[in-house]
Amino acid sequence: MSEIYQSRGELTRNDIITAAYELFIKYGYHGTSMRAIASQANIALGGIYNHFASKEEIFVAVLDSYHPYHEILPILKSAAGETIEAFVRDAAESMINVLKRRPDFFNLMFIEFVEFNHTHLSKLFEKFLPDIVQLSENLAERRGNLRPIPLPLVIRAFIGLIFSYHLSENTFQGDMPLEFKENSQQYLVDIFLHGIIKD
Amino acid sequence: MSEIYQSRGELTRNDIITAAYELFIKYGYHGTSMRAIASQANIALGGIYNHFASKEEIFVAVLDSYHPYHEILPILKSAAGETIEAFVRDAAESMINVLKRRPDFFNLMFIEFVEFNHTHLSKLFEKFLPDIVQLSENLAERRGNLRPIPLPLVIRAFIGLIFSYHLSENTFQGDMPLEFKENSQQYLVDIFLHGIIKD
DNA sequence: CCTACCGATCGGTAGG
DNA sequence: CCTACCGATCGGTAGG
């Protein structure tokens, strides 16, 4: 009863989630021991089990806490721009900015793919779906003409764009020559909008 | 000295690589034990160390054996088509076909990202680079006009296209509604070539 | 290529 | 009766 809004228990729970997140993205799921999580969270190993029944339960909590959909969806929904082009550029810009603040998010996804066969992500995807559909309708309402491509495919291509940007910008940064990186965001969005061919 | 071209030792080595590959893509690197590999390869644990000095050395051998660049580069180099459009469609088609035969290849990549911080892939990338550059020069020589986009960015977008196709087609197959999948290859290539906007 | 084994560490649980 | 946690230890497995 004061300015403290989290109970002692909630604070410890959050400490565990934060600790686990930091270790998972560095060493992977199986590469991180419960002892390491405990020590990083400044509690005893046994103490973890007052908050989580198992290691996997911790991973699910980490995925939920650190998945950027919390931030991405509202931003994408409020993407501005009267024309399709402006709308897409704004949306891409926002998404890239969010992911810049969560450069390790993709590592979480990869762990999901490899070590859990994306069981948990599939559940998240179902939660997402209505928002994704709404977003694509927003896009279709902008001024300008879309080529006759089903909206779901437009979204898939957009996700591919973000992925491609991220992979080379973060994962392979340092590995690739400068020509691969200059103004890359602008160009990748440009290809998405107008393609590589001059009509 | 007969029809058998692999020595006994080479056969065992290959058994270990195959066994390890099957287990790695299922359970991840840290999720796979040396004992499991040994048993899958029908040898004793200690026997592995006659062929590999460490678990990581097995992973490198697996990555090298199962990385599809062996198949992809020659195919891409021989991609046909007089126009840019035909060339790109042919290249995308070939690449997707190769990856269909190696649906688990991306899992290997993810393991690399998460559990090795893509150390080994960076080395592979350096090996690749000259071929990639040559490929983009091939592209530029086709008949048709490219919009003024640096070739490296064109390649990045192309990789993003393949990635996006694969992710939704294999990783999330079954999780997504039908509208996300119909004719997706064709449409994704179409967006890459001409963009989403009608000019 | 195997049996036998090491120092250490694994995820999870005991009683208090 | 609850919460948050302890020191110690369980049965098995890790890479070597």
PDB file of C-alpha atoms in Angstrom, chain A residues 58-197:
ATOM      1  CA  ILE A  58       9.745 -19.399 -17.921  1.00  0.00           C
ATOM      2  CA  PHE A  59      10.385 -19.377 -21.652  1.00  0.00           C
ATOM      3  CA  VAL A  60       6.714 -18.862 -22.405  1.00  0.00           C
ATOM      4  CA  ALA A  61       6.641 -15.915 -19.992  1.00  0.00           C
ATOM      5  CA  VAL A  62       9.768 -14.450 -21.614  1.00  0.00           C
ATOM      6  CA  LEU A  63       8.307 -14.795 -25.072  1.00  0.00           C
ATOM      7  CA  ASP A  64       5.131 -13.066 -23.981  1.00  0.00           C
ATOM      8  CA  SER A  65       6.914 -10.231 -22.178  1.00  0.00           C
ATOM      9  CA  TYR A  66       9.479  -9.524 -24.855  1.00  0.00           C
ATOM     10  CA  HIS A  67       7.524 -10.180 -27.986  1.00  0.00           C
ATOM     11  CA  PRO A  68       7.301  -6.802 -29.675  1.00  0.00           C
ATOM     12  CA  TYR A  69       3.715  -7.247 -30.794  1.00  0.00           C
ATOM     13  CA  HIS A  70       2.805  -5.302 -27.692  1.00  0.00           C
ATOM     14  CA  GLU A  71       4.456  -2.277 -29.241  1.00  0.00           C
ATOM     15  CA  ILE A  72       4.141  -3.046 -32.918  1.00  0.00           C
ATOM     16  CA  LEU A  73       0.416  -3.468 -33.284  1.00  0.00           C
ATOM     17  CA  PRO A  74      -0.634  -0.075 -31.844  1.00  0.00           C
ATOM     18  CA  ILE A  75       2.056   1.662 -33.861  1.00  0.00           C
ATOM     19  CA  LEU A  76       1.085  -0.045 -37.093  1.00  0.00           C
ATOM     20  CA  LYS A  77      -2.577   0.698 -36.460  1.00  0.00           C
ATOM     21  CA  SER A  78      -1.840   4.366 -36.109  1.00  0.00           C
ATOM     22  CA  ALA A  79       0.483   4.514 -39.100  1.00  0.00           C
ATOM     23  CA  ALA A  80      -0.166   7.764 -40.900  1.00  0.00           C
ATOM     24  CA  GLY A  81      -0.050   8.804 -44.537  1.00  0.00           C
ATOM     25  CA  GLU A  82      -2.804   9.531 -46.995  1.00  0.00           C
ATOM     26  CA  THR A  83      -1.338   7.588 -49.868  1.00  0.00           C
ATOM     27  CA  ILE A  84      -0.390   3.945 -49.866  1.00  0.00           C
ATOM     28  CA  GLU A  85       3.222   4.874 -50.406  1.00  0.00           C
ATOM     29  CA  ALA A  86       3.336   7.209 -47.402  1.00  0.00           C
ATOM     30  CA  PHE A  87       1.469   4.688 -45.291  1.00  0.00           C
ATOM     31  CA  VAL A  88       3.878   1.868 -46.112  1.00  0.00           C
ATOM     32  CA  ARG A  89       6.949   4.032 -45.552  1.00  0.00           C
ATOM     33  CA  ASP A  90       5.592   5.134 -42.194  1.00  0.00           C
ATOM     34  CA  ALA A  91       4.709   1.600 -41.161  1.00  0.00           C
ATOM     35  CA  ALA A  92       8.121   0.243 -42.172  1.00  0.00           C
ATOM     36  CA  GLU A  93       9.885   3.079 -40.388  1.00  0.00           C
ATOM     37  CA  SER A  94       7.906   2.478 -37.189  1.00  0.00           C
ATOM     38  CA  MET A  95       8.459  -1.250 -37.247  1.00  0.00           C
ATOM     39  CA  ILE A  96      12.157  -0.935 -37.846  1.00  0.00           C
ATOM     40  CA  ASN A  97      12.413   1.552 -35.009  1.00  0.00           C
ATOM     41  CA  VAL A  98      10.667  -0.773 -32.603  1.00  0.00           C
ATOM     42  CA  LEU A  99      12.895  -3.671 -33.627  1.00  0.00           C
ATOM     43  CA  LYS A 100      15.945  -1.463 -33.184  1.00  0.00           C
ATOM     44  CA  ARG A 101      15.011  -1.198 -29.528  1.00  0.00           C
ATOM     45  CA  ARG A 102      14.645  -4.996 -29.416  1.00  0.00           C
ATOM     46  CA  PRO A 103      17.569  -6.168 -31.542  1.00  0.00           C
ATOM     47  CA  ASP A 104      17.510  -9.524 -29.811  1.00  0.00           C
ATOM     48  CA  PHE A 105      13.912 -10.301 -30.459  1.00  0.00           C
ATOM     49  CA  PHE A 106      14.746 -12.399 -33.491  1.00  0.00           C
ATOM     50  CA  ASN A 107      16.925 -14.597 -31.331  1.00  0.00           C
ATOM     51  CA  LEU A 108      13.861 -15.406 -29.274  1.00  0.00           C
ATOM     52  CA  MET A 109      12.053 -16.369 -32.450  1.00  0.00           C
ATOM     53  CA  PHE A 110      14.913 -18.597 -33.563  1.00  0.00           C
ATOM     54  CA  ILE A 111      14.906 -20.377 -30.212  1.00  0.00           C
ATOM     55  CA  GLU A 112      11.212 -20.933 -30.690  1.00  0.00           C
ATOM     56  CA  PHE A 113      11.790 -22.439 -34.130  1.00  0.00           C
ATOM     57  CA  VAL A 114      14.660 -24.673 -33.168  1.00  0.00           C
ATOM     58  CA  GLU A 115      13.965 -25.764 -29.640  1.00  0.00           C
ATOM     59  CA  PHE A 116      10.181 -25.701 -29.461  1.00  0.00           C
ATOM     60  CA  ASN A 117       9.093 -26.199 -33.070  1.00  0.00           C
ATOM     61  CA  HIS A 118       7.261 -22.849 -32.839  1.00  0.00           C
ATOM     62  CA  THR A 119       4.509 -24.291 -30.671  1.00  0.00           C
ATOM     63  CA  HIS A 120       4.154 -21.104 -28.668  1.00  0.00           C
ATOM     64  CA  LEU A 121       4.415 -18.810 -31.664  1.00  0.00           C
ATOM     65  CA  SER A 122       1.526 -20.509 -33.378  1.00  0.00           C
ATOM     66  CA  LYS A 123      -0.678 -19.565 -30.443  1.00  0.00           C
ATOM     67  CA  LEU A 124       0.535 -15.980 -30.628  1.00  0.00           C
ATOM     68  CA  PHE A 125      -0.173 -15.909 -34.333  1.00  0.00           C
ATOM     69  CA  GLU A 126      -3.815 -16.770 -33.737  1.00  0.00           C
ATOM     70  CA  LYS A 127      -4.046 -13.879 -31.279  1.00  0.00           C
ATOM     71  CA  PHE A 128      -2.514 -11.596 -33.921  1.00  0.00           C
ATOM     72  CA  LEU A 129      -4.594 -12.535 -36.866  1.00  0.00           C
ATOM     73  CA  PRO A 130      -7.549 -10.153 -36.438  1.00  0.00           C
ATOM     74  CA  ASP A 131      -5.194  -7.191 -36.035  1.00  0.00           C
ATOM     75  CA  ILE A 132      -3.250  -8.217 -39.110  1.00  0.00           C
ATOM     76  CA  VAL A 133      -6.420  -8.398 -41.131  1.00  0.00           C
ATOM     77  CA  GLN A 134      -7.497  -4.978 -39.879  1.00  0.00           C
ATOM     78  CA  LEU A 135      -4.126  -3.563 -40.802  1.00  0.00           C
ATOM     79  CA  SER A 136      -4.358  -4.805 -44.348  1.00  0.00           C
ATOM     80  CA  GLU A 137      -7.801  -3.236 -44.644  1.00  0.00           C
ATOM     81  CA  ASN A 138      -6.348   0.061 -43.471  1.00  0.00           C
ATOM     82  CA  LEU A 139      -3.797  -0.235 -46.221  1.00  0.00           C
ATOM     83  CA  ALA A 140      -6.414  -0.869 -48.872  1.00  0.00           C
ATOM     84  CA  GLU A 141      -8.311   2.287 -47.852  1.00  0.00           C
ATOM     85  CA  ARG A 142      -5.452   4.643 -48.619  1.00  0.00           C
ATOM     86  CA  ARG A 143      -5.428   6.709 -51.713  1.00  0.00           C
ATOM     87  CA  GLY A 144      -3.604   5.107 -54.616  1.00  0.00           C
ATOM     88  CA  ASN A 145      -3.965   1.916 -56.564  1.00  0.00           C
ATOM     89  CA  LEU A 146      -2.725  -1.416 -55.381  1.00  0.00           C
ATOM     90  CA  ARG A 147      -1.816  -3.918 -58.014  1.00  0.00           C
ATOM     91  CA  PRO A 148      -4.133  -6.939 -57.964  1.00  0.00           C
ATOM     92  CA  ILE A 149      -2.356  -8.881 -55.255  1.00  0.00           C
ATOM     93  CA  PRO A 150      -4.204 -10.575 -52.393  1.00  0.00           C
ATOM     94  CA  LEU A 151      -3.697  -8.553 -49.226  1.00  0.00           C
ATOM     95  CA  PRO A 152      -2.374 -11.510 -47.215  1.00  0.00           C
ATOM     96  CA  LEU A 153       0.447 -11.846 -49.705  1.00  0.00           C
ATOM     97  CA  VAL A 154       1.177  -8.143 -49.446  1.00  0.00           C
ATOM     98  CA  ILE A 155       1.559  -8.632 -45.709  1.00  0.00           C
ATOM     99  CA  ARG A 156       3.809 -11.622 -46.165  1.00  0.00           C
ATOM    100  CA  ALA A 157       6.027  -9.644 -48.487  1.00  0.00           C
ATOM    101  CA  PHE A 158       6.117  -6.796 -45.981  1.00  0.00           C
ATOM    102  CA  ILE A 159       7.190  -9.160 -43.216  1.00  0.00           C
ATOM    103  CA  GLY A 160       9.851 -10.492 -45.565  1.00  0.00           C
ATOM    104  CA  LEU A 161      11.046  -6.938 -46.076  1.00  0.00           C
ATOM    105  CA  ILE A 162      11.390  -6.351 -42.342  1.00  0.00           C
ATOM    106  CA  PHE A 163      13.095  -9.698 -41.926  1.00  0.00           C
ATOM    107  CA  SER A 164      15.521  -9.091 -44.721  1.00  0.00           C
ATOM    108  CA  TYR A 165      16.359  -5.656 -43.373  1.00  0.00           C
ATOM    109  CA  HIS A 166      16.912  -6.956 -39.893  1.00  0.00           C
ATOM    110  CA  LEU A 167      18.964 -10.006 -40.836  1.00  0.00           C
ATOM    111  CA  SER A 168      21.507  -8.095 -42.774  1.00  0.00           C
ATOM    112  CA  GLU A 169      21.462  -5.000 -40.586  1.00  0.00           C
ATOM    113  CA  ASN A 170      21.823  -6.721 -37.239  1.00  0.00           C
ATOM    114  CA  THR A 171      22.646 -10.372 -37.610  1.00  0.00           C
ATOM    115  CA  PHE A 172      25.192  -9.944 -40.361  1.00  0.00           C
ATOM    116  CA  GLN A 173      26.288  -6.433 -39.610  1.00  0.00           C
ATOM    117  CA  GLY A 174      30.041  -6.390 -39.852  1.00  0.00           C
ATOM    118  CA  ASP A 175      30.076  -9.384 -42.156  1.00  0.00           C
ATOM    119  CA  MET A 176      29.008  -7.558 -45.264  1.00  0.00           C
ATOM    120  CA  PRO A 177      30.545  -4.888 -47.459  1.00  0.00           C
ATOM    121  CA  LEU A 178      29.349  -1.325 -47.230  1.00  0.00           C
ATOM    122  CA  GLU A 179      27.487  -1.385 -50.556  1.00  0.00           C
ATOM    123  CA  PHE A 180      25.056  -3.859 -49.019  1.00  0.00           C
ATOM    124  CA  LYS A 181      24.096  -1.475 -46.279  1.00  0.00           C
ATOM    125  CA  GLU A 182      23.918   2.071 -47.603  1.00  0.00           C
ATOM    126  CA  ASN A 183      20.411   3.501 -47.444  1.00  0.00           C
ATOM    127  CA  SER A 184      19.151  -0.015 -47.230  1.00  0.00           C
ATOM    128  CA  GLN A 185      15.891   0.749 -45.483  1.00  0.00           C
ATOM    129  CA  GLN A 186      14.884   3.253 -48.133  1.00  0.00           C
ATOM    130  CA  TYR A 187      15.777   0.939 -51.009  1.00  0.00           C
ATOM    131  CA  LEU A 188      14.110  -2.141 -49.572  1.00  0.00           C
ATOM    132  CA  VAL A 189      10.872  -0.242 -49.027  1.00  0.00           C
ATOM    133  CA  ASP A 190      11.247   1.124 -52.524  1.00  0.00           C
ATOM    134  CA  ILE A 191      11.483  -2.352 -54.010  1.00  0.00           C
ATOM    135  CA  PHE A 192       8.459  -3.405 -52.015  1.00  0.00           C
ATOM    136  CA  LEU A 193       6.480  -0.475 -53.389  1.00  0.00           C
ATOM    137  CA  HIS A 194       7.646  -0.327 -56.991  1.00  0.00           C
ATOM    138  CA  GLY A 195       9.630  -3.493 -57.694  1.00  0.00           C
ATOM    139  CA  ILE A 196      13.052  -3.720 -59.266  1.00  0.00           C
ATOM    140  CA  ILE A 197      11.906  -3.272 -62.858  1.00  0.00           C
TER     141      ILE A 197
END
